[in-house]
XYZ file of C-alpha atoms in Angstrom:
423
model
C 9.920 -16.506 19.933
C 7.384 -13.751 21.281
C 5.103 -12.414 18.763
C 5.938 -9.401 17.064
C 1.838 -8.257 16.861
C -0.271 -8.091 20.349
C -3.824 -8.134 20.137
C -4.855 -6.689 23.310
C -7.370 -8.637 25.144
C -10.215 -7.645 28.058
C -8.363 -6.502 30.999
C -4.521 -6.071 29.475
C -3.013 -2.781 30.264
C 0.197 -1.044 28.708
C 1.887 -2.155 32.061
C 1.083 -5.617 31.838
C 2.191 -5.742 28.136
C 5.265 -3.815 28.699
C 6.406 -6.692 31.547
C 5.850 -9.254 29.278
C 7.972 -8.502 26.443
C 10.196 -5.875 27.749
C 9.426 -3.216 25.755
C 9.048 0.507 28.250
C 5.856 2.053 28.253
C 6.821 5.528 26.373
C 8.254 2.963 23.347
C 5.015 1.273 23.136
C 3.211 4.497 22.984
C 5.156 6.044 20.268
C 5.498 2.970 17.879
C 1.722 2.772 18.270
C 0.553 6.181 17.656
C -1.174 5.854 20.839
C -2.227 9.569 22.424
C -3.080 7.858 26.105
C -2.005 4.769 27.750
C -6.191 3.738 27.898
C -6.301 0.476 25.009
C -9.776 -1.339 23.965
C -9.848 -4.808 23.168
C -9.449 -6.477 19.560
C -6.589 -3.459 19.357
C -2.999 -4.661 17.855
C 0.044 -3.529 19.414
C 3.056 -3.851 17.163
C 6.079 -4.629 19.543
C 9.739 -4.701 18.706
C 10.979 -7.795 20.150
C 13.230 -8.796 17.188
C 11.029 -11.463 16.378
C 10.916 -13.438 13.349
C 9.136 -12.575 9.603
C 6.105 -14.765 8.909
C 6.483 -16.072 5.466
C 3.995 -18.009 3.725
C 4.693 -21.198 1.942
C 3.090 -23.685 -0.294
C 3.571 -27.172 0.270
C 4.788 -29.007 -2.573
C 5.621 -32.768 -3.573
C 8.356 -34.329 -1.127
C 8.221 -31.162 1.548
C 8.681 -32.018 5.203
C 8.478 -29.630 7.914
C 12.279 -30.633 8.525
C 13.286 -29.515 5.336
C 11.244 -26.189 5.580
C 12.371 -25.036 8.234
C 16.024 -25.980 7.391
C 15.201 -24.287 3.786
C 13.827 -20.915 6.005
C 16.784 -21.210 9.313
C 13.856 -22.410 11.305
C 12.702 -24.745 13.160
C 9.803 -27.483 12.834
C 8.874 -26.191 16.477
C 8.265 -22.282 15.348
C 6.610 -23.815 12.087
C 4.463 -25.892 14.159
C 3.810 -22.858 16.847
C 2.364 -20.686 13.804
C 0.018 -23.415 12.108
C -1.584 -25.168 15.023
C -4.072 -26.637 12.524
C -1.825 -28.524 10.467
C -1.216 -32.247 10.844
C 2.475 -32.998 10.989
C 1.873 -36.637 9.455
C 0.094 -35.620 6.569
C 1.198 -32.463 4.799
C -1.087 -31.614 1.718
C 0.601 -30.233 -1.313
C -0.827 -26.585 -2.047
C -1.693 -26.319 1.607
C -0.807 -22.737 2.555
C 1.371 -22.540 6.034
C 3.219 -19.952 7.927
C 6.651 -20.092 8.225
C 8.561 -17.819 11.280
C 12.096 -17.296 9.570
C 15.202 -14.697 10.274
C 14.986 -14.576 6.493
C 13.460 -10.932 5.868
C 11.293 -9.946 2.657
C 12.557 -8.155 -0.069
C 10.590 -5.114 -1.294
C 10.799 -2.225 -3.768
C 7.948 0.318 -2.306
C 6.824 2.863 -3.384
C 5.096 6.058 -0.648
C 3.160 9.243 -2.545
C 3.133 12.210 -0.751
C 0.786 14.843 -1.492
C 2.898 18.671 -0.728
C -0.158 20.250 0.857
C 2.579 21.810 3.101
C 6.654 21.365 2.553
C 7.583 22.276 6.311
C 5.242 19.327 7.067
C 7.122 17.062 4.742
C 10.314 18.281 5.346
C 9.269 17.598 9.560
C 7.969 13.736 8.859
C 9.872 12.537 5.838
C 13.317 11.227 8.352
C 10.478 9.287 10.060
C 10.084 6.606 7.255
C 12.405 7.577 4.116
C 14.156 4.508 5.373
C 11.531 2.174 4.236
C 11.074 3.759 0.479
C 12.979 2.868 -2.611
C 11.078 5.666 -4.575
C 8.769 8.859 -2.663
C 6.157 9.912 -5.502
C 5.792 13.760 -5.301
C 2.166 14.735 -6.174
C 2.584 17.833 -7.490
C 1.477 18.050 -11.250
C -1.405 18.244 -13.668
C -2.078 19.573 -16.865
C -3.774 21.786 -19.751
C -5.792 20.139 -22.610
C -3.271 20.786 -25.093
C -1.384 18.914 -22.986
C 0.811 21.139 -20.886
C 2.175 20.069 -17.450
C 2.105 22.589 -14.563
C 2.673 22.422 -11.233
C -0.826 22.121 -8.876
C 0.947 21.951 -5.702
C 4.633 23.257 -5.122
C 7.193 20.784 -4.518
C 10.757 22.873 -3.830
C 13.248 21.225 -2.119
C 11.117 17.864 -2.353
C 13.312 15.996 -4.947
C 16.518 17.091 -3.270
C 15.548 15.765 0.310
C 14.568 12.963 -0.849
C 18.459 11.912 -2.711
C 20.014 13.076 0.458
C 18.145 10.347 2.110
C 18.679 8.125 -0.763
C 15.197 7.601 -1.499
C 14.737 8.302 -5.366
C 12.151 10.962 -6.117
C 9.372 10.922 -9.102
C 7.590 13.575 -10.138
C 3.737 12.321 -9.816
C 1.103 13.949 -12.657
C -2.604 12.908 -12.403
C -5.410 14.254 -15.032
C -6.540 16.068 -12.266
C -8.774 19.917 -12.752
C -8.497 22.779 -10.926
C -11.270 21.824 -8.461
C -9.159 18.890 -7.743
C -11.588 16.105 -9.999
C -10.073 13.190 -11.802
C -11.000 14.101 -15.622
C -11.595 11.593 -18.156
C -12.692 14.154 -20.898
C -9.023 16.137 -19.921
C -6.894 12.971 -20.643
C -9.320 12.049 -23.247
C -8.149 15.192 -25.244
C -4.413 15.033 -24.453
C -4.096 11.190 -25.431
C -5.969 11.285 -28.965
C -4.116 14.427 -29.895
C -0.224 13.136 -31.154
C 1.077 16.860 -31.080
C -0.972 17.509 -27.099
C 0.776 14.041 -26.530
C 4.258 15.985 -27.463
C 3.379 18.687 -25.652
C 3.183 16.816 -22.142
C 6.136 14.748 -22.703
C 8.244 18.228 -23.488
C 7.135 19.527 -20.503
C 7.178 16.735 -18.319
C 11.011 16.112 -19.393
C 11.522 19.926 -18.546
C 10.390 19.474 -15.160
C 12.117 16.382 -14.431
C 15.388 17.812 -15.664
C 14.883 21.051 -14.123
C 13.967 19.575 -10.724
C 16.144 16.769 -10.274
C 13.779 14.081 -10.656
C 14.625 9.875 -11.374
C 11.457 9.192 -13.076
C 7.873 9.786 -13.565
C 4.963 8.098 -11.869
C 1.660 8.614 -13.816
C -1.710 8.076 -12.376
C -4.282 8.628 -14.910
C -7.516 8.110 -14.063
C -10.941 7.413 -15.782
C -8.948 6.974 -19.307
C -11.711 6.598 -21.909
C -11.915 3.154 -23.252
C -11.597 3.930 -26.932
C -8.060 6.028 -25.585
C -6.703 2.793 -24.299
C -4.160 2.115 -27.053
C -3.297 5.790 -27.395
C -2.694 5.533 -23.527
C 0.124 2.491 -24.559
C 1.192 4.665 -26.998
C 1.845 7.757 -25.360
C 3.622 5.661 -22.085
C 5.668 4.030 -25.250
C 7.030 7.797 -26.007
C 7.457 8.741 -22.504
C 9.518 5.835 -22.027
C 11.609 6.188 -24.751
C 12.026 10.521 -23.633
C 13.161 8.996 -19.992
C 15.797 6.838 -21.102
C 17.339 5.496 -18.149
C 14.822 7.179 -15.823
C 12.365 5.416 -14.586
C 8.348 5.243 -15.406
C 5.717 3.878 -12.995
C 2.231 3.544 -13.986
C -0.366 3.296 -11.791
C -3.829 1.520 -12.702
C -6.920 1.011 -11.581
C -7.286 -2.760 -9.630
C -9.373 -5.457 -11.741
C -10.022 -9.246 -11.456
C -11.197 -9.688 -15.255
C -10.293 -7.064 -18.059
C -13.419 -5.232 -19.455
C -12.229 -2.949 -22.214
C -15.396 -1.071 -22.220
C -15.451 -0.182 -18.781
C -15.584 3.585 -18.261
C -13.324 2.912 -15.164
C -11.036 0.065 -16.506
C -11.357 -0.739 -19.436
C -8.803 2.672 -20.298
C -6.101 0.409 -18.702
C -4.433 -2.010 -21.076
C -2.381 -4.131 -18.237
C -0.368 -5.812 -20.707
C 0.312 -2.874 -22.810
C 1.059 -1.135 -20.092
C 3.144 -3.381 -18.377
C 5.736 -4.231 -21.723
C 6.424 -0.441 -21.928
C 6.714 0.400 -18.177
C 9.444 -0.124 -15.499
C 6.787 -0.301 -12.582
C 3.322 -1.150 -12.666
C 1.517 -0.232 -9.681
C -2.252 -1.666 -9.000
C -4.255 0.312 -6.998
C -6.085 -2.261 -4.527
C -7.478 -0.338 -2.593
C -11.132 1.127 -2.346
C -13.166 -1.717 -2.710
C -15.197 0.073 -0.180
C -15.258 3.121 -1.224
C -16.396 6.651 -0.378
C -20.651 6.893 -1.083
C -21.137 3.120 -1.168
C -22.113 1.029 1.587
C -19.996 -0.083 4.597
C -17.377 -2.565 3.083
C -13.595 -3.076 4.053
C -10.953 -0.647 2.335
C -9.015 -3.341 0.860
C -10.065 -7.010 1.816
C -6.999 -9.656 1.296
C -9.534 -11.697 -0.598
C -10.064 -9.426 -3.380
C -6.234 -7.919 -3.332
C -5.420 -11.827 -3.919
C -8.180 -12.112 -7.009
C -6.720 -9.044 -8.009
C -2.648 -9.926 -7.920
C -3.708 -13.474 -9.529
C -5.647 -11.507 -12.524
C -2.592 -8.849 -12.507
C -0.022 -11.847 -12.910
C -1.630 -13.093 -16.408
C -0.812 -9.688 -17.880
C 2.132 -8.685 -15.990
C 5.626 -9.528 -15.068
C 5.863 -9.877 -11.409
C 9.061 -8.215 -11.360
C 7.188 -5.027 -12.367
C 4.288 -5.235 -10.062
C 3.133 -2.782 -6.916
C 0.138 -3.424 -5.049
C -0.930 -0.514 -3.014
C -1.640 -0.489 0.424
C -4.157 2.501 1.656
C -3.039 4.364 4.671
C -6.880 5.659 5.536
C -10.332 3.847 6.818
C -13.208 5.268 6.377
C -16.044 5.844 8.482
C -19.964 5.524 7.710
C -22.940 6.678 9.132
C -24.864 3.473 9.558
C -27.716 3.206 7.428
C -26.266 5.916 5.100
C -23.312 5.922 2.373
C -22.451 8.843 4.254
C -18.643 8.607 4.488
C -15.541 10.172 5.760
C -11.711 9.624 5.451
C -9.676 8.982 8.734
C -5.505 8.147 9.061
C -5.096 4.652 9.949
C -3.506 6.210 13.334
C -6.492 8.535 13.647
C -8.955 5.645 13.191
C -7.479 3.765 15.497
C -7.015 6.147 18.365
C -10.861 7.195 17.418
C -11.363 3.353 18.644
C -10.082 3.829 22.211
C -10.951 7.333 22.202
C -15.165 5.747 21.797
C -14.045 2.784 24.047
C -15.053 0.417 20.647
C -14.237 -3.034 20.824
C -12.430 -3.422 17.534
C -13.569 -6.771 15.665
C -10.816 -8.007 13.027
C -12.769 -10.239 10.245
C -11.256 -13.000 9.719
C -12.606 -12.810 5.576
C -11.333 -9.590 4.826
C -8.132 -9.607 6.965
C -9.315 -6.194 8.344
C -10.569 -4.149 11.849
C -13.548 -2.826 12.370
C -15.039 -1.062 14.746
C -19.157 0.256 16.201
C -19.059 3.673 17.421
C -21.800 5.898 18.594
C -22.296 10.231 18.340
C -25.219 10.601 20.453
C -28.049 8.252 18.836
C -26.045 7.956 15.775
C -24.267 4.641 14.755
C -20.865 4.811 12.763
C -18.774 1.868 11.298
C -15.288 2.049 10.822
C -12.827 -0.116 7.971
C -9.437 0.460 8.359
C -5.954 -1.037 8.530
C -3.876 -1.952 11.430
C -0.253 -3.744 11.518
C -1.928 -7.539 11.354
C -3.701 -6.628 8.200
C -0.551 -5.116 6.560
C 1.497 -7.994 7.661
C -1.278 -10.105 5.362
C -0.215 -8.272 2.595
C 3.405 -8.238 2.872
C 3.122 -12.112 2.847
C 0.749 -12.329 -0.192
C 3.605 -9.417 -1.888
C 6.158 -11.967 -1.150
C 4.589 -15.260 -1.518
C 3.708 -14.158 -5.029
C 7.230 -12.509 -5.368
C 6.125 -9.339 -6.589
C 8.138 -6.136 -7.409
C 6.584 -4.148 -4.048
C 4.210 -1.889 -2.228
C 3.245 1.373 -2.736
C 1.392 3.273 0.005
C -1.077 5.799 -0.764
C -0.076 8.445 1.059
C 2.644 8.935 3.430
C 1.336 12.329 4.864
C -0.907 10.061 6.961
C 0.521 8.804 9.948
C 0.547 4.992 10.690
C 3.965 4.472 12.659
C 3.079 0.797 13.303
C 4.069 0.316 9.652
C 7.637 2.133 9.310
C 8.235 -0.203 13.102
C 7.229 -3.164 11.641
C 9.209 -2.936 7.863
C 12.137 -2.074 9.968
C 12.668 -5.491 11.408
C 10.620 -7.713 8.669
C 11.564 -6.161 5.367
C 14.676 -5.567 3.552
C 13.799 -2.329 1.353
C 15.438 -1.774 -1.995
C 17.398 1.199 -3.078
């Protein structure tokens, strides 16, 4: 079986790749987001040659590779092809391997979308509404006594979104007019039982009114001492939405410190017995105005969904996968945002050799403006495929992807043919 990912090397071309797995030039192109046929090296191609879905798979007592790959519809020579360091004759038990199977994944996932611009949705959303179960519309905040509102319009939104069978939420963040994530706003609204009313009266207005299935809250910065009143008021929301369904976003942690002003307003357990969906945010370990780190490192997301499974039910839990790098200004923690596409096509556009650490699962890339140095973290179809196989070796609920209005094309290409999407 050809590989599914090509990491271009020194001297490949988009001709020379193209011959050898029979995929035309112009397909290439447009499943890779790529604005000119020029490539760099350490770049991966994501080609549709109906390959197989790498799986991981623990080794346990009595395991051969015979009955693994009879187990997956393999065989002991693809098993063998994708793990050239294991020793056939002795197989350790909780040794890690990767198993190339016709057997897909099985995801619920989850893709916000920020409405900055509904013609813009309404000209991108056909491109990947295929590979969401639920599309998160991130349209609503709300008043200190607790009043929802809508911060960014989001007509015909929810009803696109059923036609294409892809249930709609209505997103609310405890976000302020200049756009800031407020812990003093949700602060007020959580202590307060009758504010706490309030925004569960509204929010069950809009959701009626606007056709929504459920809510997904992302509240931010929650006060520590509001972190049972948080469990509380998701308690009453749940019970308002009946059937409907509530995801809960929450801040990603490896050890629960209920006094942190960042975490410790997150209850997982709590959160997770009242919830339908809880969705951990791993991503930002490097983070805008800190120093030069990788967006989401598959170390930490694995400390992070170990941690997460002590408090919640794996049939409940998300991880998110960011669809942005960022970019520093070396010897700064000067930082900007780019789309995963953009960062990569600012790769070959520099004529960077893109290094992919082998720690962190993740590119990277040097770049130059004039005598100024830049480094680049972002995501690219090999790290995402590390993800899907930790979602699925841990048999968790799902992905979410924070946010859709960023273009990384690779991704839709490659769930297509490895992942069997819930709806």
């Amino acid at each position: 079986e050809k590989m599914a990912i090509h990491v271009v090397q020194s001297g490949d071309s988009l001709w020379r790749i193209s011959q050898l797995y029979n995929v035309p030039i112009p397909t290439l192109m447009e499943i890779n987001g790529l604005e000119s046929p020029l490539l760099v090296p350490g770049l991966s191609l994501y080609i549709p040659a109906n390959t197989l879905t790498n799986r991981f798979y623990e080794i346990s007592a009595g395991d051969t590779l015979w009955s693994i790959a009879r187990r997956y519809q393999t065989t002991v020579e693809a098993i063998l092809a994708a793990n050239p360091q294991i020793n056939v004759y002795f197989l350790q038990i909780g040794q890690r391997i990767t198993v190339p199977t016709p057997l897909k994944m099985n995801m619920t996932t989850l893709g916000f979308f920020v409405p900055y611009s509904i013609p813009f949705f309404l000209s991108v959303f056909d491109q990947f509404a295929n590979q969401l179960t639920y599309l998160a519309v991130v349209s609503y905040s709300f008043t200190e006594e607790g009043r929802a509102y809508v911060d960014l319009p989001d007509d015909q939104i929810p009803e696109r979104a059923r036609q294409l069978n892809v249930v709609p939420l209505l997103m609310i963040r405890n976000i302020t007019a200049g756009g800031v994530f407020s812990a003093e706003l949700v602060g007020t609204v959580l202590e307060n039982p009758t504010f706490r009313g309030n925004l569960i009266r509204s929010l069950m207005n809009f959701v009626e009114e606007r056709g929504y299935g459920g809510i997904s809250i992302d509240f931010e910065f929650i006060p520590p001492p509001r972190r049972n009143d948080f469990v509380t008021f998701l308690t009453e929301l749940k019970t308002a939405l009946g059937d409907l369904v509530l995801h809960v976003n929450v801040h990603a942690k490896t050890v629960d410190i209920p006094t942190n002003p960042i975490i410790g307003g997150h209850d997982y357990r709590g959160i997770a017995e009242v919830s339908d969906i809880v969705a951990v945010m791993t991503m930002d370990y490097g983070y805008p105005g800190g120093p030069p780190d990788p967006v989401s490192p598959i170390w930490w997301v694995e400390e992070v969904i170990r941690y997460s499974l002590t408090e919640i039910d794996r049939n409940k839990l998300q991880i998110a996968l960011p669809m942005y790098g960022y970019d520093w200004i070396l010897g700064t923690n000067v930082t900007r945002g780019w789309s995963l596409n953009a960062a990569q096509n600012l790769a070959i556009n520099s004529g960077a050799v893109i290094n992919f650490d082998p720690t962190a699962m993740s590119p990277n890339f040097l770049y130059w403006v004039g005598a100024e140095g830049h480094i680049v973290w972002y995501e690219d179809v090999r790290s995402y495929e590390e993800k899907y196989k930790l979602i699925d070796f841990y048999g968790l609920l799902g992905a979410t992807y924070w946010e859709t209005r960023l273009p990384f094309p690779q991704n839709w290409d490659y769930m297509d043919q490895h992942i069997n999407v819930q709806s």
